Short mmCIF file of N, CA and C in Angstrom, two decimals:
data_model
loop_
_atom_site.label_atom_id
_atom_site.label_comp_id
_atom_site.label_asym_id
_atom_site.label_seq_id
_atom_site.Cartn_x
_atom_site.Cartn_y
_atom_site.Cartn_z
N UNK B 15 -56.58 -9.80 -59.67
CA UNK B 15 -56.22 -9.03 -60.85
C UNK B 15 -55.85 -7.60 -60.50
N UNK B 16 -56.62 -6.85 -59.51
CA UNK B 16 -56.04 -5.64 -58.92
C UNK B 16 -55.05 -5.11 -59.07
N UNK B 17 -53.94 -5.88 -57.78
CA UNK B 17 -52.77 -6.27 -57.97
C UNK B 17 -51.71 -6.27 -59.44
N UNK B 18 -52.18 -7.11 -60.16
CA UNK B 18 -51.52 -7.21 -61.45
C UNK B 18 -51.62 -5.35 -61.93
N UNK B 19 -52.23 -5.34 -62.15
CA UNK B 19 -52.55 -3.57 -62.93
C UNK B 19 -51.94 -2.76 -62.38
N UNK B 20 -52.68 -2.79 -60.56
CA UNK B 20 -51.64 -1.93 -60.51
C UNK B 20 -50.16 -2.02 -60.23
N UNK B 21 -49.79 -3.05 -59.89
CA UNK B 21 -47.87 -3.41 -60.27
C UNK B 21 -47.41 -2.95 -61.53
N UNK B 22 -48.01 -3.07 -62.64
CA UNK B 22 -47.50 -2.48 -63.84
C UNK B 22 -47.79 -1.08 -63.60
N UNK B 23 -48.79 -0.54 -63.10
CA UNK B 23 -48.96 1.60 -63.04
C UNK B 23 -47.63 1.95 -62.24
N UNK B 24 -47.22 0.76 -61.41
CA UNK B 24 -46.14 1.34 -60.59
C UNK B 24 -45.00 0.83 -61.39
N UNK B 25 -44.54 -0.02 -62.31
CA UNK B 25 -43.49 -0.14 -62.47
C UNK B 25 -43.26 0.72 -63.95
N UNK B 26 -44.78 1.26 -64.17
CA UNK B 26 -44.38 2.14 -65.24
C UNK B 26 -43.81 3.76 -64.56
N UNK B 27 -44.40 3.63 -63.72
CA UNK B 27 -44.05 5.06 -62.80
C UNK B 27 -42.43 5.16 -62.38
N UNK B 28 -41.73 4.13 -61.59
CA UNK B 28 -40.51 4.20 -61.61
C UNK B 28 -39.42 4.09 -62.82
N UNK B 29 -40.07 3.18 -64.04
CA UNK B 29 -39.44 3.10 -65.52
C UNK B 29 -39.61 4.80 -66.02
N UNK B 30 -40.46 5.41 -65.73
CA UNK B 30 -40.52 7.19 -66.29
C UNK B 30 -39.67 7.78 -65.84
N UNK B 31 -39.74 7.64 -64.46
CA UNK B 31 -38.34 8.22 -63.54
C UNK B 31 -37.00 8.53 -63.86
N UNK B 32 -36.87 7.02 -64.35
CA UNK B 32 -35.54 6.12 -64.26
C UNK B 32 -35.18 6.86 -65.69
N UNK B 33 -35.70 7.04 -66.59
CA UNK B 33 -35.86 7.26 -67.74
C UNK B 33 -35.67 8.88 -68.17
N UNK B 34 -36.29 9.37 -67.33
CA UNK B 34 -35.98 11.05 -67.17
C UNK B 34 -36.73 11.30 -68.13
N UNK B 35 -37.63 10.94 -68.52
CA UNK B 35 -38.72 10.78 -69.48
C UNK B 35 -39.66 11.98 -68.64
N UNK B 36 -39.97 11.56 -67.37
CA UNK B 36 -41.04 12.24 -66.72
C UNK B 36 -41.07 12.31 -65.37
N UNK B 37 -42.51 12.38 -64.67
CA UNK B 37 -42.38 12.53 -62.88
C UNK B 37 -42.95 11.01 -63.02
N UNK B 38 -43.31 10.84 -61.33
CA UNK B 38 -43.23 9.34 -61.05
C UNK B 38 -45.25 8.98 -61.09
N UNK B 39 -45.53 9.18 -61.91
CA UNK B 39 -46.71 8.67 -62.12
C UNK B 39 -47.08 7.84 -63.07
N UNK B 40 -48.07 6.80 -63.40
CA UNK B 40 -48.53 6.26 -64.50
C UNK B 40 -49.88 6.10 -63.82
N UNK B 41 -50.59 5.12 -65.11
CA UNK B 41 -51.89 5.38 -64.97
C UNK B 41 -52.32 4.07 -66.21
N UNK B 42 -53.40 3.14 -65.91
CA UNK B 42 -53.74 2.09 -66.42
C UNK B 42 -54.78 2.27 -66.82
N UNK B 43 -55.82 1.80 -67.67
CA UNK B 43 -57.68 2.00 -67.40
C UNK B 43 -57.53 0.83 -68.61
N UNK B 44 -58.50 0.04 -67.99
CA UNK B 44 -58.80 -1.68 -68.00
C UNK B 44 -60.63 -1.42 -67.83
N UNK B 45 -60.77 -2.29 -68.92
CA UNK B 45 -62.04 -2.54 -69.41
C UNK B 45 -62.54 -4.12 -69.20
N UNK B 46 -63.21 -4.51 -69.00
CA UNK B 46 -63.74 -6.32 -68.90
C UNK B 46 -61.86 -6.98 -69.35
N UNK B 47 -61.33 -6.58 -68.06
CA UNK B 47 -60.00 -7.15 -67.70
C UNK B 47 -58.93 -6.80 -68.15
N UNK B 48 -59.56 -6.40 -69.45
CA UNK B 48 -58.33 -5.69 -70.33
C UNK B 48 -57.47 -4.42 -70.42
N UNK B 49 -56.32 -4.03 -70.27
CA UNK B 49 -55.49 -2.65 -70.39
C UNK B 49 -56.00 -2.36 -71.84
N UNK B 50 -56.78 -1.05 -71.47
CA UNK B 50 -57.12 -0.76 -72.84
C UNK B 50 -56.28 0.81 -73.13
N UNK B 51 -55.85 0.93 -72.69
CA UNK B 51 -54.67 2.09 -72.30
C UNK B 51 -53.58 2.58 -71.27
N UNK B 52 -52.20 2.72 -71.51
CA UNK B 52 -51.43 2.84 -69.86
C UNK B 52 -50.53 4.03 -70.78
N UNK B 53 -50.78 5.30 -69.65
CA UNK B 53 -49.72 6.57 -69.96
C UNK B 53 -49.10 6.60 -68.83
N UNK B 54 -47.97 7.46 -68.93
CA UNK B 54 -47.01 8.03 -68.00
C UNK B 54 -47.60 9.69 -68.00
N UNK B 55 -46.97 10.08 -66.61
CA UNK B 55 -46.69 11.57 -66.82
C UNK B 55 -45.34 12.17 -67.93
N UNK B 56 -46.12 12.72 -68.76
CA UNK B 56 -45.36 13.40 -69.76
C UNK B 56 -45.08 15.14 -69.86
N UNK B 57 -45.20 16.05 -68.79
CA UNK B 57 -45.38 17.00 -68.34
C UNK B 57 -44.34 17.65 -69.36
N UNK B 58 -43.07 17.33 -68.83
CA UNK B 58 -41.97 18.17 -68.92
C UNK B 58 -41.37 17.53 -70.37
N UNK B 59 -41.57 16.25 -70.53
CA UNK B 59 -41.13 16.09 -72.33
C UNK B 59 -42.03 16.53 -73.14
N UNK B 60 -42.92 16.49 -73.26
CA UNK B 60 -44.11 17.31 -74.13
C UNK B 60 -44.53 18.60 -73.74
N UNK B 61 -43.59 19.40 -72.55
CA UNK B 61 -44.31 20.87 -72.21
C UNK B 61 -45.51 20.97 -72.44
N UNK B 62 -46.22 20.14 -71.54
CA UNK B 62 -47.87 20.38 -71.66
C UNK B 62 -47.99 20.23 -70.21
N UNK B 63 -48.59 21.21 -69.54
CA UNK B 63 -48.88 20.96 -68.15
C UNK B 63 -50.15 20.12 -67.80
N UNK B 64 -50.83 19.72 -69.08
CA UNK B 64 -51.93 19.07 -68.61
C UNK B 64 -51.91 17.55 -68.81
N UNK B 65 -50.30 16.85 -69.33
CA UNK B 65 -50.18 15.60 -70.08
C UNK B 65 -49.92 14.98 -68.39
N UNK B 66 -50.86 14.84 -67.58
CA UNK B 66 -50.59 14.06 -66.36
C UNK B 66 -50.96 12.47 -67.07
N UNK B 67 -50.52 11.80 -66.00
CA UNK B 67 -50.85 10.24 -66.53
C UNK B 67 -52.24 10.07 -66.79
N UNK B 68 -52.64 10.45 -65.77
CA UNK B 68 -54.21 10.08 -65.80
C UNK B 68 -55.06 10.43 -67.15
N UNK B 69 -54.94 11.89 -67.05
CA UNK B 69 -55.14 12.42 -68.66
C UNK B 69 -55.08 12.01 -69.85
N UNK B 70 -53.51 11.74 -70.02
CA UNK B 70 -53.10 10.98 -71.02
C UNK B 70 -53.68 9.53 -71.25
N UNK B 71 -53.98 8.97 -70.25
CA UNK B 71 -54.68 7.64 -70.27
C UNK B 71 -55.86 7.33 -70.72
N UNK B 72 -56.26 8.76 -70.59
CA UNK B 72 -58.38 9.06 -70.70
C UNK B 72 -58.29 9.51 -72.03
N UNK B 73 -57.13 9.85 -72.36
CA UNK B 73 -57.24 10.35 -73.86
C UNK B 73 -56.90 9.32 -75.08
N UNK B 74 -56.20 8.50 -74.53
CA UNK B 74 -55.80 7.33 -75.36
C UNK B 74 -56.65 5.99 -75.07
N UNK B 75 -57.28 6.44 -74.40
CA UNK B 75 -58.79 4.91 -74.19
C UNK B 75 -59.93 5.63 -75.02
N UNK B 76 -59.96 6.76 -74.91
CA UNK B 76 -61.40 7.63 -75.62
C UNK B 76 -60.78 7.34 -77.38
N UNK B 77 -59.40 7.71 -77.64
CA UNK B 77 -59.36 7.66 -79.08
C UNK B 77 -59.20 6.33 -79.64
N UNK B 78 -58.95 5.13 -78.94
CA UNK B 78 -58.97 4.10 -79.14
C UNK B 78 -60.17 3.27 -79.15
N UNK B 79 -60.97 3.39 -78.10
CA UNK B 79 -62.43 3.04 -78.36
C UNK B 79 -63.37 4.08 -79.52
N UNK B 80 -62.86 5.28 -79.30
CA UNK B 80 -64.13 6.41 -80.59
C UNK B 80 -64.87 6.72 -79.84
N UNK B 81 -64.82 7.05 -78.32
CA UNK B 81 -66.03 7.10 -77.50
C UNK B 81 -65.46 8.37 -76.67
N UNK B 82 -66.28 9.11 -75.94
CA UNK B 82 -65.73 9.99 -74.73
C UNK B 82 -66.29 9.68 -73.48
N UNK B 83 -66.77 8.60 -73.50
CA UNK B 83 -67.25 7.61 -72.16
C UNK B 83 -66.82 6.18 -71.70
N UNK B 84 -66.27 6.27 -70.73
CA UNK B 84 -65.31 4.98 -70.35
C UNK B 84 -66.28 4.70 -69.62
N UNK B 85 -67.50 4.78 -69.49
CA UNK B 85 -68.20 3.50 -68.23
C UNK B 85 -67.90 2.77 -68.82
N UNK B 86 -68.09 1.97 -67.36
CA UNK B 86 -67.53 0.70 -67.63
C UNK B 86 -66.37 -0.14 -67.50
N UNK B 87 -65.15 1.19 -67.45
CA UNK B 87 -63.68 0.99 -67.52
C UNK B 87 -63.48 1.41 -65.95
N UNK B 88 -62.45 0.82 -65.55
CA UNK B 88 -62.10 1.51 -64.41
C UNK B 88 -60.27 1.91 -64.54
N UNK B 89 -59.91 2.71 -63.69
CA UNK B 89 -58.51 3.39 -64.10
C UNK B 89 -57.68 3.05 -62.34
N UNK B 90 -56.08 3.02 -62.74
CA UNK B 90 -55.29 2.09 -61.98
C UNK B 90 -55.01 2.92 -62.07
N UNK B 91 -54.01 4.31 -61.21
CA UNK B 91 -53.13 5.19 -61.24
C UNK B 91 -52.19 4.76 -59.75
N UNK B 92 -50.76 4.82 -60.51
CA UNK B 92 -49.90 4.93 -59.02
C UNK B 92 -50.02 6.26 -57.98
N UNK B 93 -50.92 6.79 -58.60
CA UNK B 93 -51.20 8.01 -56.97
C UNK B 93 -52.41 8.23 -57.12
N UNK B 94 -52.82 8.93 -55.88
CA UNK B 94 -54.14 9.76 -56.06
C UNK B 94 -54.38 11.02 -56.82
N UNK B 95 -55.23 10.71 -57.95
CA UNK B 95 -55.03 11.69 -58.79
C UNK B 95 -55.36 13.11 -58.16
N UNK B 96 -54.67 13.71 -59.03
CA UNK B 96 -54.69 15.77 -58.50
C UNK B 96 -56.21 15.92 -58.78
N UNK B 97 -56.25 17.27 -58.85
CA UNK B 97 -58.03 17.81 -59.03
C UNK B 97 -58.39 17.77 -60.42
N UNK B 98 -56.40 18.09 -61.48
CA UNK B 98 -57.43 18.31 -62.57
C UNK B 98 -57.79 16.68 -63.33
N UNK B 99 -57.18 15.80 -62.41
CA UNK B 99 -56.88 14.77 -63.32
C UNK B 99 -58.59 13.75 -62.71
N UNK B 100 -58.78 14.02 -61.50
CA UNK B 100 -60.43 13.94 -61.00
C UNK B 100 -61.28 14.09 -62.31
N UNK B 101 -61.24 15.59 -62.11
CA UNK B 101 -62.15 16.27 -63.15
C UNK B 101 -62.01 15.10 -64.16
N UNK B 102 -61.02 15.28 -64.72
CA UNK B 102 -61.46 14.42 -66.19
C UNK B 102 -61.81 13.08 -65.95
N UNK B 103 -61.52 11.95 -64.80
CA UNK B 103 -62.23 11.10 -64.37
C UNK B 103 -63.42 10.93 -64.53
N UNK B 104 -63.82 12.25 -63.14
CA UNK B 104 -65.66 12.34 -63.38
C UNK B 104 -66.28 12.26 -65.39
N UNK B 105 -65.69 13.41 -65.57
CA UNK B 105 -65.98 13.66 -67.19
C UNK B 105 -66.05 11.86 -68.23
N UNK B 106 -64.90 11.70 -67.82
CA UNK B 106 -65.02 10.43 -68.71
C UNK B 106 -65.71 8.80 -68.02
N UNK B 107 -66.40 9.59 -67.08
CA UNK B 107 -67.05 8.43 -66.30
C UNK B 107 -66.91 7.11 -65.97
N UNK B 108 -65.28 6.95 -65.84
CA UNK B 108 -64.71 6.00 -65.04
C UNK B 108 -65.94 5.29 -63.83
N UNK B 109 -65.52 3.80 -63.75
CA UNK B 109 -66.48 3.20 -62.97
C UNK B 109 -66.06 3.66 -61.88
N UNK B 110 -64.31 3.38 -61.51
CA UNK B 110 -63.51 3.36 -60.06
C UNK B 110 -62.25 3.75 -60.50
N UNK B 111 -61.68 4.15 -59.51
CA UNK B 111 -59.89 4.61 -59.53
C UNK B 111 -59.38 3.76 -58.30
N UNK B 112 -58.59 2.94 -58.71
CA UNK B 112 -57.74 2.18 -57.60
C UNK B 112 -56.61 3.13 -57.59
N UNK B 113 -56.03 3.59 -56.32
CA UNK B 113 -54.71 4.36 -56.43
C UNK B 113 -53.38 3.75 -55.48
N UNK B 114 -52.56 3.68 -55.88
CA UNK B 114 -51.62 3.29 -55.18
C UNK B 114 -51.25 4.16 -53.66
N UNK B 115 -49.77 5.50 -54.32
CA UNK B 115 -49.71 6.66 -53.50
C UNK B 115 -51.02 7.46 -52.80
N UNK B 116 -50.86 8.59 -51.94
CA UNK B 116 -51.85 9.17 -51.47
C UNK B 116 -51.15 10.79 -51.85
N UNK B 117 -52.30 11.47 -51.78
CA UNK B 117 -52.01 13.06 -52.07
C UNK B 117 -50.84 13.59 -51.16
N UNK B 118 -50.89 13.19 -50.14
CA UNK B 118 -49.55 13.30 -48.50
C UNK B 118 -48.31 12.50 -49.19
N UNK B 119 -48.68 11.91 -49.93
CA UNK B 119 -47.09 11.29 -50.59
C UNK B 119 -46.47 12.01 -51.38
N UNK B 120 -47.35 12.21 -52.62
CA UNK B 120 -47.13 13.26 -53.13
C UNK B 120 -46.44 14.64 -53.00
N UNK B 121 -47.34 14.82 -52.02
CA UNK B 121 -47.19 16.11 -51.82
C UNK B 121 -45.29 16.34 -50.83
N UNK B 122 -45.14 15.04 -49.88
CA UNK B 122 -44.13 15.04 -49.01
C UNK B 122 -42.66 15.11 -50.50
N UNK B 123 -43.14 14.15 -51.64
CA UNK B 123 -42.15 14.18 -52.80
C UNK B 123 -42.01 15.50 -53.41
N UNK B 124 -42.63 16.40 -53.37
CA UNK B 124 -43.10 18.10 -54.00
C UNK B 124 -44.04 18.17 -54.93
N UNK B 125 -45.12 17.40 -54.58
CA UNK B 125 -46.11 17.90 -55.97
C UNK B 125 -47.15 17.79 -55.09
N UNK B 126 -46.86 18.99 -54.25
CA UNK B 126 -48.43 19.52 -53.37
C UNK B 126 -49.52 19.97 -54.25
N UNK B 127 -51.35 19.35 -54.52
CA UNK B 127 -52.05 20.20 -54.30
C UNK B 127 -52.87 20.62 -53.84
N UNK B 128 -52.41 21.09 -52.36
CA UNK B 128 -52.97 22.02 -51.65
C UNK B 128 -53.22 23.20 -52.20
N UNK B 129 -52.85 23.87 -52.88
CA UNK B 129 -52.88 24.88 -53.15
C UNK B 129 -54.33 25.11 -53.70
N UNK B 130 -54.31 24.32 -55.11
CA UNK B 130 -55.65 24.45 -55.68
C UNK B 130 -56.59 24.24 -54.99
N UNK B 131 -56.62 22.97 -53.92
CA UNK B 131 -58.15 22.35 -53.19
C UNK B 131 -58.44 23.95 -52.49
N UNK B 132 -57.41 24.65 -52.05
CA UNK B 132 -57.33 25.84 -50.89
C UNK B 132 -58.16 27.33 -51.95
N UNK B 133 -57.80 27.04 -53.54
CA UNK B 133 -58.45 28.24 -54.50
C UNK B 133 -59.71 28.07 -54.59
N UNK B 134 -59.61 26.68 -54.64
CA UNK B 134 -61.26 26.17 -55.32
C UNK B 134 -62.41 26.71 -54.38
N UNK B 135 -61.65 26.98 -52.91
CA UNK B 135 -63.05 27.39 -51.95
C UNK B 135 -62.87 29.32 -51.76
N UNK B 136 -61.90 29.64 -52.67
CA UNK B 136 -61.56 31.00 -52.61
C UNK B 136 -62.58 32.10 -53.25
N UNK B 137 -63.28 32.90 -53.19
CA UNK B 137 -64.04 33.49 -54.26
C UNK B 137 -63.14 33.94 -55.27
N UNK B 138 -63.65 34.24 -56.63
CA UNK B 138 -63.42 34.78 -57.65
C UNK B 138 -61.65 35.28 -57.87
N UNK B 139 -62.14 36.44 -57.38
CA UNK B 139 -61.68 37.71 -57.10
C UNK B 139 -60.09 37.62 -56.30
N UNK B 140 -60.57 36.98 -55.23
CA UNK B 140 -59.34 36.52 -54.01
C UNK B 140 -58.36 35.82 -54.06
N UNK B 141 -58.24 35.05 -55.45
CA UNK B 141 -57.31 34.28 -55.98
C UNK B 141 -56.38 34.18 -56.34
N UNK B 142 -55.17 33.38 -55.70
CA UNK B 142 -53.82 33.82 -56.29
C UNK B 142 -54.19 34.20 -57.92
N UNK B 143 -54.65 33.51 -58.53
CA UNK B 143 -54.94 33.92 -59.96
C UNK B 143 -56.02 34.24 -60.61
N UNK B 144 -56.49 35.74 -60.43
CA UNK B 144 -57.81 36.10 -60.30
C UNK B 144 -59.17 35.30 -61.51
N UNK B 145 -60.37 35.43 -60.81
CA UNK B 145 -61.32 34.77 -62.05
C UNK B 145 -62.01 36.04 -62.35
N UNK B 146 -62.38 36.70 -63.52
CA UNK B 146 -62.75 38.05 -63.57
C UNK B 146 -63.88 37.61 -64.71
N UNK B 147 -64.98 37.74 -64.01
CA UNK B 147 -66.32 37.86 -65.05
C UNK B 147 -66.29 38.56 -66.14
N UNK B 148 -66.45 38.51 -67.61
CA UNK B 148 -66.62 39.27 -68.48
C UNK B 148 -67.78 38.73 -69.86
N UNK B 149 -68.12 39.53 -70.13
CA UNK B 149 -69.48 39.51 -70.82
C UNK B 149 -69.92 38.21 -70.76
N UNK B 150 -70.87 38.24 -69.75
CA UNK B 150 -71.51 36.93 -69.13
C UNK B 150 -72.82 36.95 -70.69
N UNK B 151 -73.65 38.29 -70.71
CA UNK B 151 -74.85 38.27 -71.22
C UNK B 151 -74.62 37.75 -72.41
N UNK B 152 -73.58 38.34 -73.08
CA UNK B 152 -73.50 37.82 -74.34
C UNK B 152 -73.36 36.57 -74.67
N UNK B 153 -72.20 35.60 -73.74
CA UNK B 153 -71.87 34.58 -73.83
C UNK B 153 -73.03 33.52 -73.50
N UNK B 154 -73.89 33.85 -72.84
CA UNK B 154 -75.16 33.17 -72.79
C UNK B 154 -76.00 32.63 -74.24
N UNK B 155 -75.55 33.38 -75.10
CA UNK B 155 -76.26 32.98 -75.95
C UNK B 155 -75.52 31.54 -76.79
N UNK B 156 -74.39 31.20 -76.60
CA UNK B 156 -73.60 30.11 -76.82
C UNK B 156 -74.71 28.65 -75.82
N UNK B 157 -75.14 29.11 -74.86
CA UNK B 157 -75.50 28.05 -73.80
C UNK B 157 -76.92 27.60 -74.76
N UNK B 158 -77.71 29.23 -75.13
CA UNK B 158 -79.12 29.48 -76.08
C UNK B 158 -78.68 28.24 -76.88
N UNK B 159 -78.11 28.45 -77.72
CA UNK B 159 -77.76 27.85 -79.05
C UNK B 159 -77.79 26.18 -78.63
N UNK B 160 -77.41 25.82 -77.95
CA UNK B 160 -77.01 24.71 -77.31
C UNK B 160 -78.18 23.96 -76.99
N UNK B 161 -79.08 24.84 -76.33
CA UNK B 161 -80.35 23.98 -75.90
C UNK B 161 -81.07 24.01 -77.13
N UNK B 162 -81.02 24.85 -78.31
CA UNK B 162 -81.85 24.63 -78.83
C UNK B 162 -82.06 23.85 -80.21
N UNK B 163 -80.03 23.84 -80.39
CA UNK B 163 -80.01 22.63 -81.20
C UNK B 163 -80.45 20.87 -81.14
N UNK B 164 -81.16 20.83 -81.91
CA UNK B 164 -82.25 19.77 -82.12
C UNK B 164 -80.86 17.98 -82.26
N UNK B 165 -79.78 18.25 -83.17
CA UNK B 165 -79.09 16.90 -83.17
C UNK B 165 -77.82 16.78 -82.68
N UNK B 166 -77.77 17.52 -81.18
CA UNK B 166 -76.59 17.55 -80.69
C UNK B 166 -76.28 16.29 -79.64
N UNK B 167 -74.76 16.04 -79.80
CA UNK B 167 -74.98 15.06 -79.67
C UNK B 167 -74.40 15.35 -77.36
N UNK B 168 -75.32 14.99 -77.01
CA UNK B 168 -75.30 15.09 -75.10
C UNK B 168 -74.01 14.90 -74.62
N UNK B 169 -73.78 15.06 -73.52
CA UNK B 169 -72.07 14.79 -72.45
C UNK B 169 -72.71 15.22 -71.41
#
């Protein structure tokens, strides 16, 4: 079954292409066998830099189930997802990511990110795009509030 899923992440990836719709990614997430969601990268038709496949996929399995937890599900992407598209992996607690491409593929096509893995170990400050602390004390009290609400609901 592998196989099957991901042949469709890839033939949705070259149909985006082909299509000028988008870049060459898609992205599957299958539940007890089932495609319970498949996006494309939609970057540049929706001017959203964050509509990667993967994303889009985690967002349309979460609003389709009513849940913001995919255990359980695992996700088919034709590449190895970037950092931010990880992140939301971890977040939506995917069981597994089968990936087709590798980040070196990627990256050889032009969608290096090196760059970010290279910020992420950068301090603050040193960053092509600086991170600048500002009213930490105050904002603490948002975290207060948080612990001490009694029917919130966990993540």
């Amino acid at each position: 079954m592998h196989n099957h899923f991901m042949a469709r992440a890839i033939a949705l990836s070259i149909e985006n292409v082909r299509s000028g719709r988008g870049g060459p990614f898609a992205a599957l997430i299958v539940e007890d066998g089932k495609v319970v969601a498949e996006a494309v990268n939609c970057v540049t038709a929706s001017n959203d830099p964050t509509a990667h496949a993967e994303v889009t996929a985690i967002r349309a399995a979460c609003g389709a189930a009513g849940k913001f937890d995919l255990a359980g599900s695992v996700m088919y992407a034709s590449c190895e997802p970037c950092p931010m598209c990880l992140g939301a992996i971890y977040w939506a607690r995917l069981d597994r990511v089968y990936f087709a491409n590798t980040a070196a593929d990627a990256a050889n096509a032009g969608f290096d990110d090196a760059l970010i893995y290279r910020e992420l170990a950068r301090p603050f400050a040193d960053r092509k795009i600086p991170l600048i602390p500002l009213m930490r004390d105050e904002a603490l009290e948002a975290f207060r509030a948080w612990e001490a609400q009694r029917d919130k609901i966990g993540y």
